[in-house]
Amino acid sequence: DNNAIYQLENGLNMITKGHYSTMKPGHVSSSNNAAHRELHRKFGYQYQIEKAVFSMSAKRNSTFPIRVNIANTGIAPFYYRWEPQIALLNDNNQVVTHVSNQTVDLRNHNPGSSFNVSVNLPLSGLASGKYKLAIRIIQPGSDKAKASAWKLNPRFAHIQFANTLPVIAAQWSADHALVGGWSVLGDVFI
């Protein structure tokens, strides 16, 4: 039956057992739209920040240790190697320092598992003041300048965490690099 997946219980069982990350239905009748929306919410990648460990202040020209524990609360493992990044943002939400964590491979973290993103953020040359500590997981290369634009909505080039946190909206810059997409963990005083 082509409509079996749209019967909520059958569909949820299929999604859970198959670890599906997306659904591309052909024809959905209007009587099945509510079930389709409910099933779509269950698909794919969902990452939740369980804990962020950092000091609220740091000394200039030092390094700033940060550890963020993230759980895969979704239905699927991540099928591509995307990049966790941690940064300090100024009042204009511009990155003043950031670091990527190349050791975390999301493909190795199945639903129900947790992992840590641990970095030492360099604070060289920063002025004293208040900054926003932020995290994002992005599609590789999306934050680099490119000769031509990706034909992709910028909100699909980063993971939106399943937390209630302030988020700096993602957009493409004039040189086709991803800016924004940051989830703000809190303020840090340098």
mmCIF file with all atom_site columns, C-alpha atoms in Angstrom:
data_model
loop_
_atom_site.group_PDB
_atom_site.id
_atom_site.type_symbol
_atom_site.label_atom_id
_atom_site.label_alt_id
_atom_site.label_comp_id
_atom_site.label_asym_id
_atom_site.label_entity_id
_atom_site.label_seq_id
_atom_site.pdbx_PDB_ins_code
_atom_site.Cartn_x
_atom_site.Cartn_y
_atom_site.Cartn_z
_atom_site.occupancy
_atom_site.B_iso_or_equiv
_atom_site.pdbx_formal_charge
_atom_site.auth_seq_id
_atom_site.auth_comp_id
_atom_site.auth_asym_id
_atom_site.auth_atom_id
_atom_site.pdbx_PDB_model_num
ATOM 1   C CA . ASP A 1 1   ? 0.000  0.000  0.000  1.00 0.00 ? 1   ASP A CA 1
ATOM 2   C CA . ASN A 1 2   ? 1.558  3.303  -1.139 1.00 0.00 ? 2   ASN A CA 1
ATOM 3   C CA . ASN A 1 3   ? -0.163 5.179  1.686  1.00 0.00 ? 3   ASN A CA 1
ATOM 4   C CA . ALA A 1 4   ? 1.024  2.823  4.474  1.00 0.00 ? 4   ALA A CA 1
ATOM 5   C CA . ILE A 1 5   ? 3.756  5.238  5.548  1.00 0.00 ? 5   ILE A CA 1
ATOM 6   C CA . TYR A 1 6   ? 1.166  7.948  6.103  1.00 0.00 ? 6   TYR A CA 1
ATOM 7   C CA . GLN A 1 7   ? -0.613 5.831  8.699  1.00 0.00 ? 7   GLN A CA 1
ATOM 8   C CA . LEU A 1 8   ? 1.087  7.317  11.723 1.00 0.00 ? 8   LEU A CA 1
ATOM 9   C CA . GLU A 1 9   ? 2.022  4.140  13.640 1.00 0.00 ? 9   GLU A CA 1
ATOM 10  C CA . ASN A 1 10  ? 3.326  2.310  10.551 1.00 0.00 ? 10  ASN A CA 1
ATOM 11  C CA . GLY A 1 11  ? 5.212  5.375  9.407  1.00 0.00 ? 11  GLY A CA 1
ATOM 12  C CA . LEU A 1 12  ? 6.878  5.941  12.787 1.00 0.00 ? 12  LEU A CA 1
ATOM 13  C CA . ASN A 1 13  ? 7.965  2.296  12.902 1.00 0.00 ? 13  ASN A CA 1
ATOM 14  C CA . MET A 1 14  ? 9.476  2.560  9.413  1.00 0.00 ? 14  MET A CA 1
ATOM 15  C CA . ILE A 1 15  ? 11.311 5.799  10.228 1.00 0.00 ? 15  ILE A CA 1
ATOM 16  C CA . THR A 1 16  ? 12.691 4.473  13.524 1.00 0.00 ? 16  THR A CA 1
ATOM 17  C CA . LYS A 1 17  ? 13.870 1.142  12.125 1.00 0.00 ? 17  LYS A CA 1
ATOM 18  C CA . GLY A 1 18  ? 15.245 2.591  8.891  1.00 0.00 ? 18  GLY A CA 1
ATOM 19  C CA . HIS A 1 19  ? 16.987 5.643  10.427 1.00 0.00 ? 19  HIS A CA 1
ATOM 20  C CA . TYR A 1 20  ? 15.677 7.829  7.619  1.00 0.00 ? 20  TYR A CA 1
ATOM 21  C CA . SER A 1 21  ? 16.938 11.379 7.410  1.00 0.00 ? 21  SER A CA 1
ATOM 22  C CA . THR A 1 22  ? 14.552 12.658 4.733  1.00 0.00 ? 22  THR A CA 1
ATOM 23  C CA . MET A 1 23  ? 11.336 11.835 2.953  1.00 0.00 ? 23  MET A CA 1
ATOM 24  C CA . LYS A 1 24  ? 10.467 12.733 -0.601 1.00 0.00 ? 24  LYS A CA 1
ATOM 25  C CA . PRO A 1 25  ? 6.843  11.722 -1.052 1.00 0.00 ? 25  PRO A CA 1
ATOM 26  C CA . GLY A 1 26  ? 5.208  11.642 -4.442 1.00 0.00 ? 26  GLY A CA 1
ATOM 27  C CA . HIS A 1 27  ? 1.542  12.445 -3.966 1.00 0.00 ? 27  HIS A CA 1
ATOM 28  C CA . VAL A 1 28  ? 0.079  13.171 -0.543 1.00 0.00 ? 28  VAL A CA 1
ATOM 29  C CA . SER A 1 29  ? -3.684 13.387 -0.402 1.00 0.00 ? 29  SER A CA 1
ATOM 30  C CA . SER A 1 30  ? -5.224 16.123 1.733  1.00 0.00 ? 30  SER A CA 1
ATOM 31  C CA . SER A 1 31  ? -6.582 13.519 4.163  1.00 0.00 ? 31  SER A CA 1
ATOM 32  C CA . ASN A 1 32  ? -3.004 12.471 4.952  1.00 0.00 ? 32  ASN A CA 1
ATOM 33  C CA . ASN A 1 33  ? -1.419 15.915 5.421  1.00 0.00 ? 33  ASN A CA 1
ATOM 34  C CA . ALA A 1 34  ? -1.594 15.926 9.249  1.00 0.00 ? 34  ALA A CA 1
ATOM 35  C CA . ALA A 1 35  ? 0.070  12.497 9.454  1.00 0.00 ? 35  ALA A CA 1
ATOM 36  C CA . HIS A 1 36  ? 2.671  13.599 6.893  1.00 0.00 ? 36  HIS A CA 1
ATOM 37  C CA . ARG A 1 37  ? 3.552  16.688 8.982  1.00 0.00 ? 37  ARG A CA 1
ATOM 38  C CA . GLU A 1 38  ? 3.811  14.589 12.153 1.00 0.00 ? 38  GLU A CA 1
ATOM 39  C CA . LEU A 1 39  ? 6.070  12.044 10.456 1.00 0.00 ? 39  LEU A CA 1
ATOM 40  C CA . HIS A 1 40  ? 8.248  14.755 8.914  1.00 0.00 ? 40  HIS A CA 1
ATOM 41  C CA . ARG A 1 41  ? 8.954  16.169 12.399 1.00 0.00 ? 41  ARG A CA 1
ATOM 42  C CA . LYS A 1 42  ? 10.372 12.780 13.412 1.00 0.00 ? 42  LYS A CA 1
ATOM 43  C CA . PHE A 1 43  ? 12.818 12.525 10.535 1.00 0.00 ? 43  PHE A CA 1
ATOM 44  C CA . GLY A 1 44  ? 16.487 13.006 10.478 1.00 0.00 ? 44  GLY A CA 1
ATOM 45  C CA . TYR A 1 45  ? 18.961 14.897 12.485 1.00 0.00 ? 45  TYR A CA 1
ATOM 46  C CA . GLN A 1 46  ? 18.281 16.388 15.858 1.00 0.00 ? 46  GLN A CA 1
ATOM 47  C CA . TYR A 1 47  ? 21.068 17.460 18.149 1.00 0.00 ? 47  TYR A CA 1
ATOM 48  C CA . GLN A 1 48  ? 20.542 18.860 21.617 1.00 0.00 ? 48  GLN A CA 1
ATOM 49  C CA . ILE A 1 49  ? 23.114 20.632 23.740 1.00 0.00 ? 49  ILE A CA 1
ATOM 50  C CA . GLU A 1 50  ? 23.064 18.883 27.111 1.00 0.00 ? 50  GLU A CA 1
ATOM 51  C CA . LYS A 1 51  ? 25.748 20.916 28.843 1.00 0.00 ? 51  LYS A CA 1
ATOM 52  C CA . ALA A 1 52  ? 28.174 23.702 28.063 1.00 0.00 ? 52  ALA A CA 1
ATOM 53  C CA . VAL A 1 53  ? 31.141 24.123 30.392 1.00 0.00 ? 53  VAL A CA 1
ATOM 54  C CA . PHE A 1 54  ? 33.006 27.431 30.235 1.00 0.00 ? 54  PHE A CA 1
ATOM 55  C CA . SER A 1 55  ? 34.046 30.272 32.477 1.00 0.00 ? 55  SER A CA 1
ATOM 56  C CA . MET A 1 56  ? 32.165 33.561 32.272 1.00 0.00 ? 56  MET A CA 1
ATOM 57  C CA . SER A 1 57  ? 35.447 35.463 32.111 1.00 0.00 ? 57  SER A CA 1
ATOM 58  C CA . ALA A 1 58  ? 38.888 35.014 30.577 1.00 0.00 ? 58  ALA A CA 1
ATOM 59  C CA . LYS A 1 59  ? 42.161 36.906 30.331 1.00 0.00 ? 59  LYS A CA 1
ATOM 60  C CA . ARG A 1 60  ? 43.227 38.628 27.137 1.00 0.00 ? 60  ARG A CA 1
ATOM 61  C CA . ASN A 1 61  ? 45.963 36.945 25.080 1.00 0.00 ? 61  ASN A CA 1
ATOM 62  C CA . SER A 1 62  ? 45.281 33.540 26.619 1.00 0.00 ? 62  SER A CA 1
ATOM 63  C CA . THR A 1 63  ? 43.335 30.483 25.509 1.00 0.00 ? 63  THR A CA 1
ATOM 64  C CA . PHE A 1 64  ? 39.802 29.831 26.644 1.00 0.00 ? 64  PHE A CA 1
ATOM 65  C CA . PRO A 1 65  ? 38.791 26.177 27.253 1.00 0.00 ? 65  PRO A CA 1
ATOM 66  C CA . ILE A 1 66  ? 35.223 25.223 26.339 1.00 0.00 ? 66  ILE A CA 1
ATOM 67  C CA . ARG A 1 67  ? 33.451 21.868 26.393 1.00 0.00 ? 67  ARG A CA 1
ATOM 68  C CA . VAL A 1 68  ? 29.984 21.331 24.966 1.00 0.00 ? 68  VAL A CA 1
ATOM 69  C CA . ASN A 1 69  ? 28.207 18.004 25.453 1.00 0.00 ? 69  ASN A CA 1
ATOM 70  C CA . ILE A 1 70  ? 25.773 17.275 22.602 1.00 0.00 ? 70  ILE A CA 1
ATOM 71  C CA . ALA A 1 71  ? 23.267 14.422 22.305 1.00 0.00 ? 71  ALA A CA 1
ATOM 72  C CA . ASN A 1 72  ? 21.897 12.934 19.104 1.00 0.00 ? 72  ASN A CA 1
ATOM 73  C CA . THR A 1 73  ? 18.185 12.887 19.967 1.00 0.00 ? 73  THR A CA 1
ATOM 74  C CA . GLY A 1 74  ? 17.080 12.302 16.393 1.00 0.00 ? 74  GLY A CA 1
ATOM 75  C CA . ILE A 1 75  ? 16.206 9.227  14.406 1.00 0.00 ? 75  ILE A CA 1
ATOM 76  C CA . ALA A 1 76  ? 19.314 9.021  12.210 1.00 0.00 ? 76  ALA A CA 1
ATOM 77  C CA . PRO A 1 77  ? 23.060 9.277  12.541 1.00 0.00 ? 77  PRO A CA 1
ATOM 78  C CA . PHE A 1 78  ? 24.568 12.101 10.519 1.00 0.00 ? 78  PHE A CA 1
ATOM 79  C CA . TYR A 1 79  ? 25.597 10.718 7.144  1.00 0.00 ? 79  TYR A CA 1
ATOM 80  C CA . TYR A 1 80  ? 28.194 13.356 6.265  1.00 0.00 ? 80  TYR A CA 1
ATOM 81  C CA . ARG A 1 81  ? 31.164 14.823 8.097  1.00 0.00 ? 81  ARG A CA 1
ATOM 82  C CA . TRP A 1 82  ? 30.026 18.313 9.090  1.00 0.00 ? 82  TRP A CA 1
ATOM 83  C CA . GLU A 1 83  ? 32.181 20.613 11.195 1.00 0.00 ? 83  GLU A CA 1
ATOM 84  C CA . PRO A 1 84  ? 31.562 21.812 14.779 1.00 0.00 ? 84  PRO A CA 1
ATOM 85  C CA . GLN A 1 85  ? 32.813 25.354 15.390 1.00 0.00 ? 85  GLN A CA 1
ATOM 86  C CA . ILE A 1 86  ? 32.947 27.525 18.504 1.00 0.00 ? 86  ILE A CA 1
ATOM 87  C CA . ALA A 1 87  ? 33.404 31.303 18.390 1.00 0.00 ? 87  ALA A CA 1
ATOM 88  C CA . LEU A 1 88  ? 33.227 34.581 20.205 1.00 0.00 ? 88  LEU A CA 1
ATOM 89  C CA . LEU A 1 89  ? 30.982 37.140 18.534 1.00 0.00 ? 89  LEU A CA 1
ATOM 90  C CA . ASN A 1 90  ? 31.041 40.908 19.006 1.00 0.00 ? 90  ASN A CA 1
ATOM 91  C CA . ASP A 1 91  ? 28.008 43.197 19.480 1.00 0.00 ? 91  ASP A CA 1
ATOM 92  C CA . ASN A 1 92  ? 27.392 43.093 15.706 1.00 0.00 ? 92  ASN A CA 1
ATOM 93  C CA . ASN A 1 93  ? 27.334 39.254 15.741 1.00 0.00 ? 93  ASN A CA 1
ATOM 94  C CA . GLN A 1 94  ? 30.604 39.133 13.809 1.00 0.00 ? 94  GLN A CA 1
ATOM 95  C CA . VAL A 1 95  ? 33.158 36.432 14.615 1.00 0.00 ? 95  VAL A CA 1
ATOM 96  C CA . VAL A 1 96  ? 36.211 37.835 16.407 1.00 0.00 ? 96  VAL A CA 1
ATOM 97  C CA . THR A 1 97  ? 37.842 34.452 17.079 1.00 0.00 ? 97  THR A CA 1
ATOM 98  C CA . HIS A 1 98  ? 36.805 30.905 16.326 1.00 0.00 ? 98  HIS A CA 1
ATOM 99  C CA . VAL A 1 99  ? 38.086 27.366 16.188 1.00 0.00 ? 99  VAL A CA 1
ATOM 100 C CA . SER A 1 100 ? 36.881 24.199 14.495 1.00 0.00 ? 100 SER A CA 1
ATOM 101 C CA . ASN A 1 101 ? 36.913 20.794 16.124 1.00 0.00 ? 101 ASN A CA 1
ATOM 102 C CA . GLN A 1 102 ? 38.185 18.362 13.498 1.00 0.00 ? 102 GLN A CA 1
ATOM 103 C CA . THR A 1 103 ? 38.242 15.346 15.833 1.00 0.00 ? 103 THR A CA 1
ATOM 104 C CA . VAL A 1 104 ? 34.450 15.084 16.182 1.00 0.00 ? 104 VAL A CA 1
ATOM 105 C CA . ASP A 1 105 ? 32.914 12.932 13.457 1.00 0.00 ? 105 ASP A CA 1
ATOM 106 C CA . LEU A 1 106 ? 29.104 13.098 13.617 1.00 0.00 ? 106 LEU A CA 1
ATOM 107 C CA . ARG A 1 107 ? 28.838 9.929  11.528 1.00 0.00 ? 107 ARG A CA 1
ATOM 108 C CA . ASN A 1 108 ? 30.041 7.939  14.562 1.00 0.00 ? 108 ASN A CA 1
ATOM 109 C CA . HIS A 1 109 ? 27.281 9.146  16.904 1.00 0.00 ? 109 HIS A CA 1
ATOM 110 C CA . ASN A 1 110 ? 24.073 7.186  16.529 1.00 0.00 ? 110 ASN A CA 1
ATOM 111 C CA . PRO A 1 111 ? 20.688 8.197  17.946 1.00 0.00 ? 111 PRO A CA 1
ATOM 112 C CA . GLY A 1 112 ? 20.789 8.047  21.734 1.00 0.00 ? 112 GLY A CA 1
ATOM 113 C CA . SER A 1 113 ? 24.521 8.767  21.954 1.00 0.00 ? 113 SER A CA 1
ATOM 114 C CA . SER A 1 114 ? 26.344 11.863 23.170 1.00 0.00 ? 114 SER A CA 1
ATOM 115 C CA . PHE A 1 115 ? 29.653 13.452 22.274 1.00 0.00 ? 115 PHE A CA 1
ATOM 116 C CA . ASN A 1 116 ? 31.825 16.357 23.385 1.00 0.00 ? 116 ASN A CA 1
ATOM 117 C CA . VAL A 1 117 ? 33.071 19.287 21.369 1.00 0.00 ? 117 VAL A CA 1
ATOM 118 C CA . SER A 1 118 ? 36.124 20.479 23.298 1.00 0.00 ? 118 SER A CA 1
ATOM 119 C CA . VAL A 1 119 ? 38.290 23.372 22.150 1.00 0.00 ? 119 VAL A CA 1
ATOM 120 C CA . ASN A 1 120 ? 40.733 25.965 23.399 1.00 0.00 ? 120 ASN A CA 1
ATOM 121 C CA . LEU A 1 121 ? 39.635 29.244 21.864 1.00 0.00 ? 121 LEU A CA 1
ATOM 122 C CA . PRO A 1 122 ? 42.526 31.678 21.178 1.00 0.00 ? 122 PRO A CA 1
ATOM 123 C CA . LEU A 1 123 ? 42.009 35.139 22.672 1.00 0.00 ? 123 LEU A CA 1
ATOM 124 C CA . SER A 1 124 ? 45.046 36.871 21.141 1.00 0.00 ? 124 SER A CA 1
ATOM 125 C CA . GLY A 1 125 ? 44.523 40.503 20.246 1.00 0.00 ? 125 GLY A CA 1
ATOM 126 C CA . LEU A 1 126 ? 40.963 40.796 21.573 1.00 0.00 ? 126 LEU A CA 1
ATOM 127 C CA . ALA A 1 127 ? 39.904 43.997 23.268 1.00 0.00 ? 127 ALA A CA 1
ATOM 128 C CA . SER A 1 128 ? 38.502 43.856 26.775 1.00 0.00 ? 128 SER A CA 1
ATOM 129 C CA . GLY A 1 129 ? 34.738 43.659 26.892 1.00 0.00 ? 129 GLY A CA 1
ATOM 130 C CA . LYS A 1 130 ? 31.705 41.421 26.614 1.00 0.00 ? 130 LYS A CA 1
ATOM 131 C CA . TYR A 1 131 ? 31.389 38.812 23.839 1.00 0.00 ? 131 TYR A CA 1
ATOM 132 C CA . LYS A 1 132 ? 28.846 36.135 22.941 1.00 0.00 ? 132 LYS A CA 1
ATOM 133 C CA . LEU A 1 133 ? 30.068 32.550 23.093 1.00 0.00 ? 133 LEU A CA 1
ATOM 134 C CA . ALA A 1 134 ? 28.468 30.612 20.238 1.00 0.00 ? 134 ALA A CA 1
ATOM 135 C CA . ILE A 1 135 ? 28.493 27.195 18.591 1.00 0.00 ? 135 ILE A CA 1
ATOM 136 C CA . ARG A 1 136 ? 27.440 25.880 15.208 1.00 0.00 ? 136 ARG A CA 1
ATOM 137 C CA . ILE A 1 137 ? 27.815 22.743 13.116 1.00 0.00 ? 137 ILE A CA 1
ATOM 138 C CA . ILE A 1 138 ? 28.157 23.576 9.438  1.00 0.00 ? 138 ILE A CA 1
ATOM 139 C CA . GLN A 1 139 ? 28.475 21.954 6.054  1.00 0.00 ? 139 GLN A CA 1
ATOM 140 C CA . PRO A 1 140 ? 32.192 21.765 5.206  1.00 0.00 ? 140 PRO A CA 1
ATOM 141 C CA . GLY A 1 141 ? 33.418 24.700 3.146  1.00 0.00 ? 141 GLY A CA 1
ATOM 142 C CA . SER A 1 142 ? 30.235 26.700 3.574  1.00 0.00 ? 142 SER A CA 1
ATOM 143 C CA . ASP A 1 143 ? 32.029 29.393 5.593  1.00 0.00 ? 143 ASP A CA 1
ATOM 144 C CA . LYS A 1 144 ? 34.718 29.917 2.927  1.00 0.00 ? 144 LYS A CA 1
ATOM 145 C CA . ALA A 1 145 ? 34.491 32.525 0.162  1.00 0.00 ? 145 ALA A CA 1
ATOM 146 C CA . LYS A 1 146 ? 33.437 31.000 -3.156 1.00 0.00 ? 146 LYS A CA 1
ATOM 147 C CA . ALA A 1 147 ? 33.494 32.142 -6.772 1.00 0.00 ? 147 ALA A CA 1
ATOM 148 C CA . SER A 1 148 ? 29.814 31.299 -7.195 1.00 0.00 ? 148 SER A CA 1
ATOM 149 C CA . ALA A 1 149 ? 26.834 30.915 -4.906 1.00 0.00 ? 149 ALA A CA 1
ATOM 150 C CA . TRP A 1 150 ? 25.614 27.574 -3.645 1.00 0.00 ? 150 TRP A CA 1
ATOM 151 C CA . LYS A 1 151 ? 22.060 26.998 -4.772 1.00 0.00 ? 151 LYS A CA 1
ATOM 152 C CA . LEU A 1 152 ? 21.112 26.200 -1.185 1.00 0.00 ? 152 LEU A CA 1
ATOM 153 C CA . ASN A 1 153 ? 19.156 28.117 1.417  1.00 0.00 ? 153 ASN A CA 1
ATOM 154 C CA . PRO A 1 154 ? 21.725 29.122 4.090  1.00 0.00 ? 154 PRO A CA 1
ATOM 155 C CA . ARG A 1 155 ? 19.560 27.650 6.862  1.00 0.00 ? 155 ARG A CA 1
ATOM 156 C CA . PHE A 1 156 ? 20.311 24.218 5.370  1.00 0.00 ? 156 PHE A CA 1
ATOM 157 C CA . ALA A 1 157 ? 24.083 24.732 5.627  1.00 0.00 ? 157 ALA A CA 1
ATOM 158 C CA . HIS A 1 158 ? 24.082 24.478 9.429  1.00 0.00 ? 158 HIS A CA 1
ATOM 159 C CA . ILE A 1 159 ? 22.408 22.410 12.142 1.00 0.00 ? 159 ILE A CA 1
ATOM 160 C CA . GLN A 1 160 ? 19.792 24.142 14.271 1.00 0.00 ? 160 GLN A CA 1
ATOM 161 C CA . PHE A 1 161 ? 20.079 22.739 17.806 1.00 0.00 ? 161 PHE A CA 1
ATOM 162 C CA . ALA A 1 162 ? 16.957 21.464 19.555 1.00 0.00 ? 162 ALA A CA 1
ATOM 163 C CA . ASN A 1 163 ? 17.413 23.942 22.411 1.00 0.00 ? 163 ASN A CA 1
ATOM 164 C CA . THR A 1 164 ? 15.822 27.236 23.263 1.00 0.00 ? 164 THR A CA 1
ATOM 165 C CA . LEU A 1 165 ? 18.845 29.430 22.613 1.00 0.00 ? 165 LEU A CA 1
ATOM 166 C CA . PRO A 1 166 ? 19.306 32.735 20.807 1.00 0.00 ? 166 PRO A CA 1
ATOM 167 C CA . VAL A 1 167 ? 20.301 32.017 17.207 1.00 0.00 ? 167 VAL A CA 1
ATOM 168 C CA . ILE A 1 168 ? 22.161 34.308 14.825 1.00 0.00 ? 168 ILE A CA 1
ATOM 169 C CA . ALA A 1 169 ? 20.351 33.822 11.511 1.00 0.00 ? 169 ALA A CA 1
ATOM 170 C CA . ALA A 1 170 ? 22.363 32.278 8.689  1.00 0.00 ? 170 ALA A CA 1
ATOM 171 C CA . GLN A 1 171 ? 22.863 34.087 5.409  1.00 0.00 ? 171 GLN A CA 1
ATOM 172 C CA . TRP A 1 172 ? 25.235 34.149 2.459  1.00 0.00 ? 172 TRP A CA 1
ATOM 173 C CA . SER A 1 173 ? 27.757 37.005 2.372  1.00 0.00 ? 173 SER A CA 1
ATOM 174 C CA . ALA A 1 174 ? 28.627 38.946 -0.793 1.00 0.00 ? 174 ALA A CA 1
ATOM 175 C CA . ASP A 1 175 ? 31.493 36.500 -1.438 1.00 0.00 ? 175 ASP A CA 1
ATOM 176 C CA . HIS A 1 176 ? 29.160 33.485 -0.976 1.00 0.00 ? 176 HIS A CA 1
ATOM 177 C CA . ALA A 1 177 ? 30.425 32.453 2.471  1.00 0.00 ? 177 ALA A CA 1
ATOM 178 C CA . LEU A 1 178 ? 28.055 31.363 5.225  1.00 0.00 ? 178 LEU A CA 1
ATOM 179 C CA . VAL A 1 179 ? 27.743 33.877 8.045  1.00 0.00 ? 179 VAL A CA 1
ATOM 180 C CA . GLY A 1 180 ? 25.572 33.325 11.089 1.00 0.00 ? 180 GLY A CA 1
ATOM 181 C CA . GLY A 1 181 ? 23.959 30.036 11.993 1.00 0.00 ? 181 GLY A CA 1
ATOM 182 C CA . TRP A 1 182 ? 25.363 30.406 15.499 1.00 0.00 ? 182 TRP A CA 1
ATOM 183 C CA . SER A 1 183 ? 23.563 29.273 18.660 1.00 0.00 ? 183 SER A CA 1
ATOM 184 C CA . VAL A 1 184 ? 24.550 31.558 21.536 1.00 0.00 ? 184 VAL A CA 1
ATOM 185 C CA . LEU A 1 185 ? 25.587 29.732 24.715 1.00 0.00 ? 185 LEU A CA 1
ATOM 186 C CA . GLY A 1 186 ? 26.096 32.837 26.857 1.00 0.00 ? 186 GLY A CA 1
ATOM 187 C CA . ASP A 1 187 ? 28.215 35.901 27.497 1.00 0.00 ? 187 ASP A CA 1
ATOM 188 C CA . VAL A 1 188 ? 31.941 35.920 28.215 1.00 0.00 ? 188 VAL A CA 1
ATOM 189 C CA . PHE A 1 189 ? 33.877 38.871 29.619 1.00 0.00 ? 189 PHE A CA 1
ATOM 190 C CA . ILE A 1 190 ? 37.462 39.312 28.407 1.00 0.00 ? 190 ILE A CA 1
#
